XYZ file of C-alpha atoms in Angstrom:
532
model
C -0.211 -45.741 69.855
C 0.864 -43.794 72.952
C 2.286 -45.930 75.734
C 0.937 -45.619 79.270
C 3.876 -43.562 80.508
C 3.508 -41.034 77.703
C -0.249 -40.837 78.251
C 0.291 -40.071 81.916
C 2.755 -37.284 81.116
C 0.525 -35.827 78.404
C -2.546 -35.889 80.644
C -0.615 -33.877 83.225
C 0.348 -31.284 80.630
C -3.210 -31.031 79.310
C -4.445 -30.017 82.755
C -3.021 -26.603 81.873
C -5.714 -26.063 79.232
C -7.961 -23.123 80.051
C -10.402 -23.193 77.136
C -11.927 -25.921 74.923
C -9.853 -27.097 71.967
C -11.264 -28.643 68.803
C -9.322 -30.985 66.519
C -10.700 -31.589 63.027
C -9.136 -34.408 61.031
C -9.281 -34.755 57.239
C -8.583 -38.409 56.544
C -8.098 -40.355 53.336
C -8.893 -44.020 53.841
C -8.983 -44.642 50.084
C -5.491 -43.424 49.158
C -3.653 -43.376 52.503
C -5.417 -45.900 54.737
C -2.484 -46.732 57.008
C -1.535 -43.114 57.713
C -5.184 -42.113 58.139
C -5.816 -44.901 60.631
C -2.676 -44.005 62.549
C -3.673 -40.331 62.662
C -7.193 -41.202 63.835
C -5.793 -43.410 66.591
C -3.365 -40.717 67.794
C -5.999 -37.971 67.881
C -8.586 -40.130 69.608
C -6.056 -41.082 72.289
C -5.112 -37.430 72.820
C -8.753 -36.325 73.069
C -9.465 -39.023 75.641
C -6.920 -37.474 78.008
C -8.759 -34.160 78.554
C -12.452 -33.171 78.756
C -11.509 -29.873 77.092
C -10.398 -31.561 73.831
C -12.854 -32.757 71.203
C -12.031 -34.435 67.899
C -13.953 -34.797 64.635
C -13.004 -36.823 61.583
C -15.133 -35.059 58.959
C -12.663 -32.430 57.764
C -12.429 -31.599 54.070
C -8.902 -30.204 53.796
C -7.316 -30.499 50.359
C -4.124 -32.070 51.744
C -4.960 -35.369 53.479
C -4.425 -36.943 55.913
C -4.149 -33.814 58.014
C -5.750 -32.154 61.023
C -6.294 -28.671 62.423
C -6.127 -27.459 66.014
C -8.257 -24.491 67.099
C -9.677 -22.922 70.173
C -13.342 -23.798 69.989
C -15.157 -21.161 67.939
C -12.027 -19.298 66.838
C -10.862 -21.103 63.678
C -7.126 -20.812 64.329
C -4.750 -21.605 61.482
C -2.676 -24.419 63.028
C -2.510 -27.589 60.919
C -0.444 -30.767 60.742
C -0.228 -32.729 57.501
C 1.702 -35.239 59.529
C 1.458 -37.728 62.345
C 3.496 -35.614 64.767
C 5.500 -38.143 66.714
C 9.285 -38.212 67.117
C 10.763 -34.737 67.411
C 7.429 -33.152 66.482
C 5.424 -34.588 69.388
C 6.396 -31.545 71.454
C 5.048 -29.333 68.643
C 1.695 -31.095 68.928
C 1.579 -30.664 72.708
C 2.497 -26.972 72.548
C -0.088 -26.319 69.826
C -2.791 -27.873 72.009
C -1.750 -25.891 75.076
C -1.449 -22.565 73.264
C -4.741 -23.002 71.424
C -6.265 -23.827 74.806
C -5.179 -20.542 76.320
C -1.957 -21.542 78.074
C 0.322 -18.460 77.879
C 3.384 -18.841 75.629
C 6.913 -18.279 76.905
C 7.435 -15.188 74.785
C 8.156 -11.574 75.598
C 5.073 -9.353 75.509
C 6.633 -6.995 72.975
C 7.116 -9.919 70.551
C 3.507 -10.993 71.078
C 2.390 -7.429 70.372
C 4.571 -7.344 67.243
C 2.943 -10.529 65.913
C -0.564 -9.271 66.596
C 0.194 -5.980 64.856
C 1.281 -7.607 61.561
C -0.739 -6.479 58.554
C -1.692 -8.803 55.713
C -2.440 -12.473 55.165
C 0.284 -15.052 55.746
C -0.109 -18.698 54.710
C 2.979 -20.677 55.754
C 3.804 -24.236 54.697
C 6.699 -25.993 56.422
C 8.145 -29.186 54.957
C 9.822 -31.183 57.712
C 10.778 -34.695 58.703
C 10.001 -36.362 62.002
C 13.696 -37.146 62.546
C 14.798 -33.529 62.027
C 15.983 -31.895 65.246
C 16.104 -28.450 63.600
C 12.472 -28.533 62.458
C 10.491 -28.353 65.718
C 11.602 -24.850 66.697
C 10.470 -23.498 63.333
C 7.194 -25.448 63.395
C 6.485 -24.268 66.933
C 7.269 -20.638 66.106
C 4.904 -20.571 63.127
C 2.207 -22.459 65.049
C 2.365 -19.885 67.820
C 2.111 -17.043 65.326
C -1.002 -18.725 63.879
C -2.505 -18.960 67.374
C -1.835 -15.278 68.083
C -2.885 -13.792 64.716
C -6.172 -14.675 62.964
C -4.737 -13.991 59.477
C -1.712 -16.271 59.863
C -2.093 -19.900 58.764
C 0.508 -22.621 59.128
C 0.649 -26.250 58.097
C 3.519 -28.554 59.061
C 3.980 -31.152 56.315
C 5.815 -34.430 56.775
C 7.919 -34.813 53.632
C 7.921 -38.575 54.046
C 4.116 -38.649 54.037
C 3.687 -36.325 51.037
C 6.519 -37.501 48.783
C 4.859 -36.456 45.519
C 4.502 -32.910 46.788
C 8.124 -32.842 47.901
C 9.243 -34.078 44.505
C 7.059 -31.576 42.663
C 8.508 -28.671 44.616
C 12.025 -30.143 44.413
C 12.515 -29.953 48.167
C 15.867 -31.505 49.054
C 16.345 -30.250 52.629
C 14.266 -29.660 55.715
C 12.934 -27.513 57.156
C 11.844 -25.652 54.027
C 9.179 -22.973 54.293
C 6.827 -21.490 51.723
C 4.879 -18.283 52.326
C 1.778 -17.637 50.225
C 2.935 -20.251 47.744
C 6.449 -18.843 47.296
C 9.782 -20.028 48.812
C 10.394 -18.215 52.089
C 13.414 -19.875 53.668
C 15.131 -23.077 54.688
C 17.028 -24.225 57.723
C 16.516 -23.463 61.364
C 14.710 -20.176 62.061
C 13.562 -18.659 65.306
C 10.547 -16.428 65.707
C 12.657 -13.255 65.661
C 14.173 -14.203 62.299
C 10.733 -14.898 60.829
C 9.387 -11.570 62.046
C 12.419 -9.733 60.693
C 11.581 -11.063 57.208
C 7.866 -10.243 57.198
C 7.748 -7.128 59.388
C 9.440 -4.492 57.251
C 9.754 -1.975 60.077
C 11.286 -4.402 62.567
C 14.958 -3.688 61.768
C 14.601 0.062 62.247
C 12.692 -0.382 65.513
C 15.305 -2.837 66.790
C 18.126 -0.475 65.866
C 16.553 2.424 67.785
C 15.926 0.264 70.840
C 19.411 -1.246 70.861
C 21.150 2.090 70.340
C 19.590 3.348 73.569
C 21.256 0.679 75.721
C 23.809 1.781 78.282
C 27.404 0.525 77.950
C 28.052 -2.981 79.252
C 30.861 -3.939 81.586
C 31.245 -7.100 79.504
C 29.770 -7.440 76.014
C 29.839 -10.992 74.682
C 29.553 -11.665 70.952
C 28.261 -15.159 70.234
C 25.749 -17.337 72.045
C 27.123 -20.882 71.995
C 28.552 -22.773 74.985
C 31.520 -20.396 75.260
C 29.342 -17.292 75.133
C 26.763 -18.649 77.560
C 29.419 -19.727 80.059
C 31.101 -16.334 79.788
C 27.752 -14.631 80.414
C 27.012 -16.692 83.523
C 30.469 -16.183 85.015
C 30.478 -12.453 84.276
C 26.970 -11.851 85.605
C 27.748 -13.753 88.807
C 30.421 -11.125 89.473
C 27.663 -8.525 89.637
C 28.738 -6.620 86.544
C 26.507 -5.430 83.700
C 26.620 -8.229 81.104
C 25.270 -8.275 77.556
C 25.266 -11.071 74.988
C 24.557 -10.489 71.304
C 24.205 -13.381 68.853
C 22.476 -14.464 65.675
C 21.505 -17.760 67.286
C 21.602 -18.341 71.019
C 22.902 -21.878 71.348
C 25.285 -21.745 68.411
C 26.363 -25.032 66.850
C 24.619 -27.056 69.552
C 21.343 -26.202 67.829
C 22.540 -28.332 64.899
C 23.805 -31.218 67.030
C 21.585 -34.240 67.458
C 23.074 -36.126 70.407
C 25.398 -34.881 73.157
C 26.837 -37.660 75.305
C 30.206 -36.287 76.427
C 29.327 -33.211 78.497
C 30.376 -34.383 81.939
C 27.477 -34.918 84.400
C 24.921 -34.915 81.562
C 24.654 -38.532 80.466
C 22.724 -37.802 77.281
C 20.796 -34.913 75.769
C 19.858 -33.412 72.422
C 21.466 -30.298 71.004
C 18.360 -28.060 70.973
C 17.576 -28.995 74.592
C 21.137 -28.220 75.577
C 20.935 -24.875 73.758
C 17.708 -23.995 75.576
C 19.376 -24.841 78.879
C 22.318 -22.570 78.041
C 19.964 -19.648 77.424
C 17.870 -20.371 80.524
C 20.990 -20.454 82.702
C 22.209 -17.123 81.349
C 18.792 -15.489 81.769
C 18.675 -16.616 85.391
C 21.471 -14.151 86.082
C 19.776 -11.228 84.354
C 22.065 -11.268 81.338
C 20.802 -8.896 78.635
C 20.463 -11.381 75.743
C 20.146 -9.758 72.328
C 19.274 -12.537 69.906
C 18.744 -12.550 66.156
C 21.406 -9.893 65.585
C 24.519 -10.171 63.444
C 27.634 -8.207 64.396
C 29.461 -6.581 61.480
C 32.383 -4.785 63.076
C 34.293 -4.182 66.285
C 36.112 -0.973 67.092
C 38.301 -1.568 70.146
C 38.590 1.044 72.871
C 40.851 3.876 71.664
C 42.734 3.977 74.973
C 42.999 1.995 78.196
C 39.692 2.149 80.013
C 37.724 3.431 77.027
C 34.671 1.842 75.457
C 34.758 -0.646 72.588
C 32.070 -0.133 69.929
C 30.237 -2.999 68.241
C 28.177 -2.281 65.114
C 25.283 -4.572 64.185
C 23.912 -5.362 60.736
C 20.867 -3.158 61.397
C 23.135 -0.171 62.044
C 22.770 -0.095 65.823
C 25.838 0.245 68.006
C 26.520 -1.350 71.363
C 29.420 -0.486 73.636
C 31.350 -2.368 76.274
C 34.186 -1.744 78.680
C 35.421 -5.206 77.732
C 34.464 -7.567 74.895
C 34.492 -11.363 74.692
C 34.494 -12.881 71.205
C 32.820 -16.305 71.123
C 31.623 -16.418 67.529
C 32.098 -20.165 67.072
C 32.450 -21.928 63.741
C 30.371 -23.295 60.874
C 30.519 -26.261 58.513
C 33.449 -26.104 56.131
C 32.613 -26.104 52.415
C 34.278 -28.394 49.887
C 34.607 -25.395 47.563
C 34.102 -27.301 44.323
C 31.853 -26.417 41.369
C 28.210 -27.193 42.074
C 28.355 -27.016 45.863
C 26.766 -23.591 46.261
C 24.507 -23.986 43.232
C 22.920 -27.131 44.674
C 22.958 -26.201 48.344
C 19.648 -27.484 49.787
C 18.979 -29.027 46.372
C 20.947 -32.165 47.031
C 23.941 -30.702 48.859
C 23.259 -31.045 52.580
C 25.123 -30.688 55.867
C 22.778 -32.414 58.329
C 22.230 -36.151 57.778
C 19.763 -36.398 60.671
C 17.566 -33.647 59.262
C 17.681 -34.382 55.562
C 18.465 -38.099 55.455
C 14.803 -39.229 55.306
C 14.324 -37.241 52.090
C 16.766 -39.628 50.371
C 15.114 -42.874 51.396
C 15.849 -45.547 48.806
C 18.305 -43.289 46.920
C 22.084 -43.215 46.500
C 24.080 -40.559 48.339
C 27.671 -39.643 49.137
C 29.303 -38.368 52.311
C 32.427 -36.247 51.951
C 34.695 -36.568 54.978
C 36.315 -39.439 56.825
C 36.519 -38.010 60.326
C 34.102 -38.863 63.134
C 31.370 -36.615 61.737
C 31.608 -38.083 58.246
C 31.718 -41.714 59.351
C 28.845 -41.219 61.816
C 26.826 -39.573 59.032
C 27.506 -42.482 56.678
C 26.465 -45.011 59.330
C 23.224 -43.146 60.034
C 22.388 -42.695 56.357
C 23.070 -46.356 55.566
C 20.007 -47.250 57.584
C 17.788 -45.007 55.438
C 19.145 -44.726 51.903
C 19.877 -47.366 49.268
C 23.642 -46.846 49.194
C 26.288 -44.553 50.699
C 29.650 -43.720 49.159
C 32.065 -42.183 51.663
C 34.810 -40.059 50.096
C 37.965 -39.186 52.047
C 40.829 -37.094 50.689
C 43.479 -38.711 52.911
C 44.816 -42.224 52.451
C 42.934 -43.530 55.461
C 39.885 -42.639 57.511
C 40.540 -40.363 60.492
C 37.532 -41.455 62.555
C 37.727 -43.484 65.769
C 38.451 -47.176 65.189
C 35.111 -48.315 66.619
C 33.262 -46.163 64.102
C 35.395 -47.346 61.200
C 34.728 -50.983 62.096
C 31.002 -50.333 62.202
C 31.114 -48.511 58.870
C 33.007 -51.267 57.086
C 30.553 -53.863 58.370
C 27.643 -52.257 56.506
C 26.765 -53.927 53.187
C 25.465 -50.805 51.448
C 28.505 -48.581 52.052
C 31.489 -48.027 49.752
C 34.569 -46.291 51.190
C 36.874 -44.348 48.866
C 40.125 -43.069 50.363
C 42.775 -40.927 48.651
C 39.882 -39.490 46.640
C 39.638 -35.807 45.735
C 36.172 -34.419 45.072
C 36.272 -32.385 41.858
C 32.663 -31.410 41.178
C 29.107 -31.885 42.385
C 27.013 -32.329 39.264
C 23.365 -31.539 38.672
C 20.706 -30.935 36.058
C 20.112 -27.296 36.989
C 17.438 -28.206 39.527
C 19.031 -30.856 41.761
C 22.125 -32.968 42.324
C 22.596 -35.868 39.927
C 26.107 -37.022 40.751
C 29.669 -36.361 41.834
C 33.017 -36.442 40.091
C 36.239 -37.344 41.921
C 39.895 -38.129 41.206
C 41.779 -41.151 42.480
C 44.852 -39.420 43.946
C 46.983 -42.561 43.560
C 46.349 -43.200 39.862
C 45.150 -39.779 38.743
C 42.100 -41.351 37.110
C 38.815 -39.462 37.285
C 35.507 -41.150 38.061
C 31.838 -40.167 38.172
C 29.127 -41.462 40.506
C 25.385 -41.125 39.986
C 23.857 -39.718 43.188
C 20.754 -37.987 44.509
C 22.507 -36.221 47.366
C 25.874 -35.209 48.813
C 26.403 -34.692 52.559
C 29.410 -32.519 53.424
C 31.152 -33.394 56.706
C 34.710 -32.038 56.535
C 35.050 -30.038 59.709
C 34.594 -26.447 60.736
C 35.781 -22.960 59.812
C 35.802 -20.140 62.411
C 33.344 -17.256 62.068
C 36.009 -14.579 62.137
C 36.156 -13.018 58.661
C 34.693 -9.784 60.013
C 37.566 -9.506 62.534
C 40.398 -9.322 59.987
C 42.542 -6.299 60.790
C 40.966 -5.907 64.244
C 42.520 -8.746 66.278
C 45.319 -11.151 65.444
C 44.170 -14.238 63.547
C 46.081 -17.442 62.834
C 46.651 -18.707 59.288
C 43.488 -20.772 59.772
C 41.445 -17.714 60.688
C 41.315 -18.532 64.406
C 41.544 -15.755 67.013
C 44.949 -15.928 68.678
C 44.578 -16.033 72.476
C 46.978 -16.399 75.378
C 46.621 -18.507 78.513
C 44.014 -16.123 79.906
C 41.899 -15.911 76.766
C 43.226 -12.445 75.956
C 43.718 -11.288 72.366
C 46.414 -8.884 71.220
C 43.974 -6.010 71.818
C 43.594 -4.697 75.359
C 40.175 -5.392 76.836
C 39.205 -7.865 74.107
C 39.074 -11.561 75.001
C 37.986 -14.649 73.070
C 36.814 -18.198 73.737
C 35.521 -21.329 72.058
C 35.776 -22.796 68.576
C 36.740 -19.462 66.993
C 40.067 -19.387 68.855
C 43.436 -21.132 68.636
C 42.554 -23.285 71.648
C 42.884 -26.913 70.441
C 40.146 -29.564 70.514
C 36.824 -28.103 69.478
C 34.533 -29.623 72.083
C 31.484 -28.244 73.897
C 32.975 -28.767 77.340
C 36.240 -27.076 76.355
C 34.371 -24.109 74.857
C 32.371 -23.696 78.056
C 35.517 -23.763 80.154
C 37.223 -21.256 77.871
C 34.183 -18.981 78.123
C 34.377 -19.044 81.910
C 38.098 -18.257 81.752
C 37.559 -15.323 79.394
C 34.887 -13.886 81.691
C 37.150 -14.103 84.731
C 39.960 -12.479 82.738
C 37.626 -9.690 81.629
C 36.580 -9.118 85.243
C 40.234 -8.989 86.290
C 40.852 -6.452 83.521
C 37.979 -4.292 84.785
C 39.332 -4.341 88.336
C 42.825 -3.355 87.236
C 41.576 -0.543 84.999
C 38.691 0.748 87.111
C 40.333 4.152 87.566
C 40.859 4.569 83.819
C 37.273 3.480 83.128
C 35.829 5.955 85.626
C 37.861 8.742 84.051
C 36.717 7.725 80.559
C 33.076 7.714 81.611
C 33.430 11.139 83.187
C 35.055 12.460 80.014
C 32.283 10.958 77.840
C 29.598 12.577 80.008
């Protein structure tokens, strides 16, 4: 099952094991013979690569086929109701290493926070092996189960347990249940999980953050623009802070990146991890998992700008760089919000496998929409692509590929009117032919929205100048209309929303902020003396 090259790499990783690891498989040859045989083969091959790994096939778990991973004699709560290949192979490797005593790459205070949790936590994560957003969540919950004896976690392949997915009406991955109740869906990092289950976390975070000294440059947003700004600012030797809900930004939701010059090909989550690692190399103070609610610019030249977070904490900076990025644009029709994650989806790579053999629609005829339709056509029974304009806006090579597919219907000059459902899930879509005015209905199981981006700037209204599209207006140096406040990336008026352009704009904003600090150093020193 594992090729020789992969076995060699895995054997090298498994040399890091410090303590014996036991794998117990619960197989079901009667009802799932193929999957059970495949799981047995995978686990036996893994166990053969290290003398510290043993495997048994006599487990009696209720959900089968499945297997648990534990440090021998400890009964850890890490389970896979899946054959973790594809994107989840890394989750399997990390679970083995962490159960075997290899130290996790996690701050000690977070480890202490996990170990101090009170109560019993049984997590179930429904994922797909093609989902690039799922592994981070699976790995976070697995690690928590390794560190805390009363935390259990099972990663469930929705394609392997279809009846269970149908019974729970799961229409998007990752979806997490805690103690039998819905907990959350979509990408989550360990800090976000802890914030939801540790009731005192927000107050502790607020007290800790409020004690931080003012930054020379405070960057809001952690995507390519924010990371580049952080690296360029820190290399100037100035105190640099970066606050973001998600370090990595939109790249975390991007499957393949093939146009960042010098990087031939990579995946979004790997790229995001590299952005964070690069910033941390320069001792940037990265404050993740925090949402900014307001910005109060410096009251006079050389003063301190104040940034207020959702938990009530305030951070201050001599200069501020706004790199808040953008998010998927909504269609804004009846049914979209009601059936979000219940048939309305925004990530074809993540959620596409849940619609295998079903009929779906893609709204949007640009590159994203056409690429989504092409990908889905290889999984689902039929794809209907709906474009408002009279012709598709995607690159010609993509359009040719799309039109060559036998199970794709393309509707142009079509206005989506409503996403219909039965109260539990999507059942169809209604649209209007803009040429004739006639309305039509399509029976569907899912709708994938791919109509571009909207900047994350609502909270800045009245603070900095915004364009009619909500973008932050910047000049040639990345400066806003407010002294000491700069901006970069997809949230700005800079055209062409591309990763490489955002990174360049972030670097420019950092250099402009540094120039601002140099030119106002006397004012800043006076302001600090006055504040003291």
